[in-house]
Amino acid sequence: MPHDVIETYLAELETRLPAALRNGSAVVAEVAGSLNDAVEDNITNGMSRAEAEHAAIEEFGSPAEVAGEFAPVAAAAQVHRYGLRFLVTGPLIGFLWLTTAALSSADGLLPTTELLLVVLTLVIVTAAGSAGFSVLATGHSAHWVPAKITSALGAVTITARCVVIGDLVLLTLLALHVTTAPGAVAALPATAATLASITRIALAVHGARSLRSTSLSLR
Amino acid sequence: MRAERLKGHLDALLLAVLADGPRHGYGVIVALREGSGGRFDLPKGTIYPALHRLEQAGLVRGTWSGETGRQRRTYELTTDGLRQLRAERASWQEFSTGMMALLENRPCPTT
């Protein structure tokens, strides 16, 4: 079977490519094309097909080495995806909570509310800043914002943690308000905002776990 | 030349070999080898991750093409890539001028 060596190589590469690399099969197809070109070149230079295939693979590097080189590429793509998700969902969920606040009565608000609002503001500013940095450092503007992939990864992890804290603060504020003045809360936007925040907490927790495993793969 | 020594300069070398026009991955590998008179023969597996990294950074654009009956991904410089290449050339020129002056023990031209 003339192509066994190449096919075995490609199959191993596919299993070793980082899971965060969404276009893994496209990468394998690209590498396959390159190996075939190298094999043809080697045959033209006088090698037998078997020799040409072995030489092409030798020159390419082991699947583990190639997959390892793709780890930072996959990490950057993953950081970019999460950063964008947080940047897009932030204003949408913020709008739902602001609508809830605007349509609800302020009667019965506790003094602790002010402290929670200060915490919330700090969390939002930190989350937006770190998400913005992670997106800029991993996208098309990366050459303007030179940063190590580990820094971008750390930034988006901070965003994920801030998002969880921020949503928990908002849900706590709502719970306090509902408890002290049950009729003062606008039910419809409050329900929508609650569902959106719970969904985002789930996304952030999943994201933080996934980013942690990516971070370990870069070491 | 040892691959580790070249790695820090790989991005600039890839931008340089794409300056003449679009090339597919293997074409980039061949251009690196031939353009350096055979001195720069990097492990070929390192070229693709680097090309993908440059694409993420918006410095090159990759597109699939199948002109010869085989699917290939072709890379070309973007406007930002061309700008980055000019900056890399200027920076390298300055670096090599200083290095050569020191290595050959001759006065360094002032900028």
Short mmCIF file of C-alpha atoms in Angstrom, two decimals:
data_model
loop_
_atom_site.label_atom_id
_atom_site.label_comp_id
_atom_site.label_asym_id
_atom_site.label_seq_id
_atom_site.Cartn_x
_atom_site.Cartn_y
_atom_site.Cartn_z
CA MET A 1 0.00 0.00 0.00
CA PRO A 2 1.97 3.03 -1.24
CA HIS A 3 0.35 5.69 0.91
CA ASP A 4 0.28 3.89 4.25
CA VAL A 5 3.17 5.87 5.75
CA ILE A 6 1.65 9.23 4.86
CA GLU A 7 -1.84 8.18 5.95
CA THR A 8 -0.55 6.90 9.30
CA TYR A 9 1.31 10.17 9.81
CA LEU A 10 -1.78 12.26 8.99
CA ALA A 11 -4.03 10.14 11.23
CA GLU A 12 -1.64 10.59 14.16
CA LEU A 13 -1.37 14.33 13.49
CA GLU A 14 -5.17 14.67 13.51
CA THR A 15 -5.45 12.97 16.90
CA ARG A 16 -2.64 15.09 18.36
CA LEU A 17 -3.80 18.51 17.13
CA PRO A 18 -5.17 20.66 19.99
CA ALA A 19 -8.92 20.26 20.52
CA ALA A 20 -9.28 24.06 20.61
CA LEU A 21 -8.18 24.18 16.96
CA ARG A 22 -11.56 24.26 15.24
CA ASN A 23 -10.18 23.73 11.72
CA GLY A 24 -8.11 20.65 12.55
CA SER A 25 -9.29 18.66 9.53
CA ALA A 26 -8.44 21.59 7.23
CA VAL A 27 -4.96 21.72 8.74
CA VAL A 28 -4.54 17.98 8.09
CA ALA A 29 -5.72 18.44 4.49
CA GLU A 30 -3.19 21.24 4.04
CA VAL A 31 -0.36 19.14 5.48
CA ALA A 32 -1.43 16.22 3.26
CA GLY A 33 -1.09 18.44 0.18
CA SER A 34 2.35 19.57 1.28
CA LEU A 35 3.54 16.00 1.97
CA ASN A 36 2.31 14.88 -1.45
CA ASP A 37 4.22 17.76 -3.08
CA ALA A 38 7.34 16.80 -1.14
CA VAL A 39 6.98 13.13 -2.15
CA GLU A 40 6.66 14.10 -5.83
CA ASP A 41 9.73 16.37 -5.55
CA ASN A 42 11.73 13.57 -3.93
CA ILE A 43 10.70 11.09 -6.65
CA THR A 44 11.74 13.63 -9.30
CA ASN A 45 15.12 13.82 -7.54
CA GLY A 46 15.60 10.06 -7.99
CA MET A 47 14.13 8.43 -4.86
CA SER A 48 11.81 5.43 -4.89
CA ARG A 49 8.27 6.13 -3.66
CA ALA A 50 8.92 4.46 -0.30
CA GLU A 51 12.14 6.46 0.19
CA ALA A 52 10.39 9.64 -0.95
CA GLU A 53 7.58 9.18 1.58
CA HIS A 54 9.93 8.47 4.46
CA ALA A 55 12.09 11.47 3.55
CA ALA A 56 9.04 13.77 3.30
CA ILE A 57 7.87 12.75 6.77
CA GLU A 58 11.35 13.02 8.23
CA GLU A 59 11.71 16.57 6.88
CA PHE A 60 8.28 17.57 8.17
CA GLY A 61 8.92 16.71 11.83
CA SER A 62 7.01 14.29 14.05
CA PRO A 63 3.20 14.65 14.48
CA ALA A 64 3.83 15.52 18.15
CA GLU A 65 6.21 18.35 17.19
CA VAL A 66 3.87 19.76 14.52
CA ALA A 67 0.84 19.52 16.84
CA GLY A 68 2.87 21.23 19.57
CA GLU A 69 3.63 24.13 17.20
CA PHE A 70 -0.10 24.53 16.64
CA ALA A 71 -0.84 24.82 20.40
CA PRO A 72 -0.31 28.63 20.58
CA VAL A 73 -2.33 29.09 17.35
CA ALA A 74 -5.23 27.09 18.81
CA ALA A 75 -4.96 28.94 22.13
CA ALA A 76 -5.11 32.33 20.37
CA ALA A 77 -8.21 31.28 18.42
CA GLN A 78 -9.88 30.04 21.60
CA VAL A 79 -9.03 33.21 23.57
CA HIS A 80 -10.35 35.32 20.70
CA ARG A 81 -13.64 33.38 20.59
CA TYR A 82 -14.25 33.66 24.34
CA GLY A 83 -13.18 37.31 24.45
CA LEU A 84 -15.62 38.17 21.64
CA ARG A 85 -18.45 36.23 23.31
CA PHE A 86 -17.97 38.18 26.53
CA LEU A 87 -17.71 41.49 24.67
CA VAL A 88 -20.93 40.82 22.74
CA THR A 89 -23.00 39.36 25.59
CA GLY A 90 -21.87 42.03 28.10
CA PRO A 91 -23.83 44.96 26.66
CA LEU A 92 -26.86 42.74 25.84
CA ILE A 93 -27.13 41.41 29.39
CA GLY A 94 -26.32 44.87 30.76
CA PHE A 95 -29.24 46.25 28.73
CA LEU A 96 -31.60 43.64 30.24
CA TRP A 97 -30.53 44.54 33.78
CA LEU A 98 -30.75 48.29 33.11
CA THR A 99 -34.26 47.79 31.68
CA THR A 100 -35.18 45.84 34.82
CA ALA A 101 -33.84 48.67 37.01
CA ALA A 102 -35.59 51.37 34.96
CA LEU A 103 -38.97 49.62 35.07
CA SER A 104 -38.75 48.64 38.75
CA SER A 105 -39.47 50.86 41.73
CA ALA A 106 -36.58 51.84 44.03
CA ASP A 107 -38.78 51.44 47.12
CA GLY A 108 -37.34 49.14 49.74
CA LEU A 109 -33.73 49.18 48.46
CA LEU A 110 -31.25 48.30 51.20
CA PRO A 111 -28.16 50.43 52.07
CA THR A 112 -25.96 47.48 51.06
CA THR A 113 -27.17 48.06 47.48
CA GLU A 114 -24.77 51.00 47.07
CA LEU A 115 -21.78 48.89 48.08
CA LEU A 116 -22.81 46.14 45.69
CA LEU A 117 -23.16 48.69 42.88
CA VAL A 118 -19.60 49.92 43.50
CA VAL A 119 -18.33 46.32 43.37
CA LEU A 120 -20.35 45.77 40.20
CA THR A 121 -18.85 48.83 38.49
CA LEU A 122 -15.30 47.72 39.30
CA VAL A 123 -16.05 44.21 38.03
CA ILE A 124 -17.58 45.51 34.77
CA VAL A 125 -14.64 47.84 34.07
CA THR A 126 -12.12 45.04 34.75
CA ALA A 127 -14.06 42.50 32.67
CA ALA A 128 -14.48 44.86 29.70
CA GLY A 129 -10.83 45.93 29.79
CA SER A 130 -9.43 42.41 29.99
CA ALA A 131 -11.84 41.09 27.33
CA GLY A 132 -10.93 43.96 25.01
CA PHE A 133 -7.21 43.29 25.51
CA SER A 134 -7.60 39.55 24.87
CA VAL A 135 -9.52 40.17 21.63
CA LEU A 136 -7.06 42.79 20.37
CA ALA A 137 -4.03 40.65 21.25
CA THR A 138 -5.29 37.57 19.38
CA GLY A 139 -7.10 38.95 16.33
CA HIS A 140 -6.12 40.90 13.24
CA SER A 141 -4.88 43.74 15.41
CA ALA A 142 -2.38 41.44 17.18
CA HIS A 143 0.56 43.09 15.43
CA TRP A 144 -0.49 46.41 17.00
CA VAL A 145 -0.90 44.85 20.46
CA PRO A 146 2.12 42.55 20.80
CA ALA A 147 1.47 40.28 23.76
CA LYS A 148 2.36 36.72 24.69
CA ILE A 149 -0.45 34.23 24.23
CA THR A 150 -0.22 33.44 27.95
CA SER A 151 -1.00 37.10 28.76
CA ALA A 152 -4.06 37.09 26.49
CA LEU A 153 -5.14 33.79 28.00
CA GLY A 154 -4.74 35.22 31.51
CA ALA A 155 -6.76 38.30 30.54
CA VAL A 156 -9.73 36.37 29.20
CA THR A 157 -9.63 34.11 32.28
CA ILE A 158 -9.89 37.27 34.42
CA THR A 159 -12.89 38.30 32.29
CA ALA A 160 -14.56 34.92 32.89
CA ARG A 161 -14.09 35.26 36.66
CA CYS A 162 -15.33 38.87 36.67
CA VAL A 163 -18.37 37.83 34.66
CA VAL A 164 -19.27 35.19 37.26
CA ILE A 165 -18.79 37.67 40.12
CA GLY A 166 -20.76 40.39 38.28
CA ASP A 167 -23.68 38.12 37.48
CA LEU A 168 -23.76 36.76 41.04
CA VAL A 169 -23.82 40.36 42.37
CA LEU A 170 -26.70 41.23 40.03
CA LEU A 171 -28.64 38.12 41.00
CA THR A 172 -28.01 38.89 44.69
CA LEU A 173 -29.25 42.47 44.21
CA LEU A 174 -32.39 41.16 42.53
CA ALA A 175 -32.98 38.57 45.25
CA LEU A 176 -32.59 41.28 47.96
CA HIS A 177 -35.00 43.56 46.15
CA VAL A 178 -37.58 40.83 45.58
CA THR A 179 -37.36 39.83 49.25
CA THR A 180 -37.73 43.36 50.67
CA ALA A 181 -40.21 44.76 48.12
CA PRO A 182 -41.81 41.90 46.15
CA GLY A 183 -44.15 44.04 44.06
CA ALA A 184 -41.52 46.63 43.09
CA VAL A 185 -39.62 44.48 40.57
CA ALA A 186 -40.63 44.43 36.87
CA ALA A 187 -41.16 40.68 36.46
CA LEU A 188 -40.66 40.22 32.71
CA PRO A 189 -37.29 41.98 32.23
CA ALA A 190 -36.11 40.60 35.59
CA THR A 191 -36.86 37.04 34.45
CA ALA A 192 -35.12 37.60 31.10
CA ALA A 193 -32.08 39.18 32.82
CA THR A 194 -31.91 36.33 35.36
CA LEU A 195 -31.99 33.65 32.64
CA ALA A 196 -29.37 35.53 30.60
CA SER A 197 -27.06 35.89 33.61
CA ILE A 198 -27.40 32.22 34.60
CA THR A 199 -26.59 31.21 31.01
CA ARG A 200 -23.56 33.50 31.01
CA ILE A 201 -22.34 32.09 34.34
CA ALA A 202 -22.50 28.59 32.80
CA LEU A 203 -20.57 29.84 29.73
CA ALA A 204 -17.96 31.56 31.91
CA VAL A 205 -17.43 28.53 34.19
CA HIS A 206 -17.11 26.22 31.18
CA GLY A 207 -14.80 28.76 29.51
CA ALA A 208 -12.57 29.12 32.59
CA ARG A 209 -12.14 25.31 32.77
CA SER A 210 -11.42 25.03 29.07
CA LEU A 211 -8.93 27.92 29.17
CA ARG A 212 -7.18 26.34 32.15
CA SER A 213 -6.63 23.13 30.22
CA THR A 214 -5.34 25.17 27.24
CA SER A 215 -3.00 27.03 29.57
CA LEU A 216 -1.60 23.72 30.85
CA SER A 217 -1.06 22.52 27.26
CA LEU A 218 1.17 25.54 26.57
CA ARG A 219 3.62 24.69 29.38
CA MET B 1 21.75 27.00 9.85
CA ARG B 2 20.21 25.67 13.06
CA ALA B 3 16.42 25.84 13.16
CA GLU B 4 16.37 27.33 16.71
CA ARG B 5 18.46 30.25 15.48
CA LEU B 6 15.98 31.01 12.72
CA LYS B 7 12.79 30.65 14.72
CA GLY B 8 12.82 34.20 16.08
CA HIS B 9 13.01 35.49 12.50
CA LEU B 10 10.56 33.08 10.91
CA ASP B 11 7.66 35.57 10.69
CA ALA B 12 9.79 38.11 8.83
CA LEU B 13 11.16 35.42 6.48
CA LEU B 14 7.66 34.19 5.66
CA LEU B 15 6.45 37.73 4.95
CA ALA B 16 9.50 38.25 2.73
CA VAL B 17 8.93 35.14 0.59
CA LEU B 18 5.28 36.15 0.12
CA ALA B 19 6.26 39.66 -1.02
CA ASP B 20 6.63 38.49 -4.65
CA GLY B 21 3.08 37.14 -4.75
CA PRO B 22 0.80 34.40 -3.41
CA ARG B 23 2.28 30.96 -2.69
CA HIS B 24 0.87 27.75 -1.28
CA GLY B 25 2.47 26.22 1.82
CA TYR B 26 4.92 23.97 0.01
CA GLY B 27 5.80 26.85 -2.33
CA VAL B 28 6.71 28.91 0.76
CA ILE B 29 8.94 26.08 2.02
CA VAL B 30 10.71 25.80 -1.33
CA ALA B 31 11.10 29.60 -1.60
CA LEU B 32 12.69 29.73 1.87
CA ARG B 33 15.17 27.01 0.95
CA GLU B 34 16.00 28.32 -2.52
CA GLY B 35 15.96 32.01 -1.55
CA SER B 36 18.60 31.32 1.11
CA GLY B 37 20.75 29.20 -1.19
CA GLY B 38 19.81 26.11 0.83
CA ARG B 39 20.96 27.63 4.15
CA PHE B 40 17.48 27.97 5.68
CA ASP B 41 16.01 24.50 5.69
CA LEU B 42 13.59 24.58 8.61
CA PRO B 43 11.56 21.55 9.70
CA LYS B 44 8.64 21.89 7.29
CA GLY B 45 6.09 21.23 10.01
CA THR B 46 6.96 24.54 11.68
CA ILE B 47 5.99 26.56 8.59
CA TYR B 48 2.26 25.84 8.70
CA PRO B 49 1.64 26.87 12.33
CA ALA B 50 3.62 30.07 11.61
CA LEU B 51 1.51 30.81 8.51
CA HIS B 52 -1.67 30.26 10.53
CA ARG B 53 -0.35 32.56 13.26
CA LEU B 54 0.36 35.28 10.68
CA GLU B 55 -3.14 34.79 9.30
CA GLN B 56 -4.64 35.21 12.79
CA ALA B 57 -2.68 38.45 13.12
CA GLY B 58 -4.08 39.71 9.81
CA LEU B 59 -0.65 39.84 8.13
CA VAL B 60 -1.39 37.16 5.52
CA ARG B 61 -4.60 35.91 3.93
CA GLY B 62 -5.12 32.20 3.23
CA THR B 63 -7.55 30.87 0.64
CA TRP B 64 -8.23 27.37 -0.67
CA SER B 65 -7.62 26.79 -4.35
CA GLY B 66 -7.79 23.70 -6.54
CA GLU B 67 -6.34 24.84 -9.84
CA THR B 68 -4.14 21.79 -10.38
CA GLY B 69 -6.78 19.31 -9.29
CA ARG B 70 -5.30 19.17 -5.78
CA GLN B 71 -6.75 21.28 -2.97
CA ARG B 72 -4.13 23.70 -1.70
CA ARG B 73 -4.20 26.62 0.67
CA THR B 74 -2.61 29.68 -0.89
CA TYR B 75 -1.21 32.54 1.19
CA GLU B 76 -0.74 36.17 0.23
CA LEU B 77 0.36 39.31 2.05
CA THR B 78 -2.28 41.72 3.31
CA THR B 79 -1.73 45.49 3.41
CA ASP B 80 -0.82 45.18 7.09
CA GLY B 81 1.54 42.32 6.19
CA LEU B 82 3.33 44.48 3.65
CA ARG B 83 3.62 47.29 6.20
CA GLN B 84 5.00 44.84 8.77
CA LEU B 85 7.54 43.53 6.23
CA ARG B 86 8.81 47.08 5.60
CA ALA B 87 9.17 47.61 9.35
CA GLU B 88 11.01 44.26 9.72
CA ARG B 89 13.39 45.16 6.88
CA ALA B 90 14.22 48.54 8.45
CA SER B 91 14.70 46.99 11.88
CA TRP B 92 16.92 44.19 10.50
CA GLN B 93 18.99 46.69 8.51
CA GLU B 94 19.70 48.67 11.65
CA PHE B 95 20.50 45.53 13.64
CA SER B 96 22.84 44.08 11.02
CA THR B 97 24.66 47.41 10.54
CA GLY B 98 25.44 47.56 14.26
CA MET B 99 26.37 43.88 14.47
CA MET B 100 28.70 43.97 11.45
CA ALA B 101 30.41 47.10 12.75
CA LEU B 102 31.10 45.39 16.08
CA LEU B 103 32.05 41.98 14.65
CA GLU B 104 34.42 43.49 12.10
CA ASN B 105 35.74 46.10 14.52
CA ARG B 106 35.05 49.06 12.30
CA PRO B 107 33.27 52.37 13.01
CA CYS B 108 29.48 52.16 12.94
CA PRO B 109 27.80 54.67 10.62
CA THR B 110 25.64 57.05 12.65
CA THR B 111 21.91 57.16 11.86
#
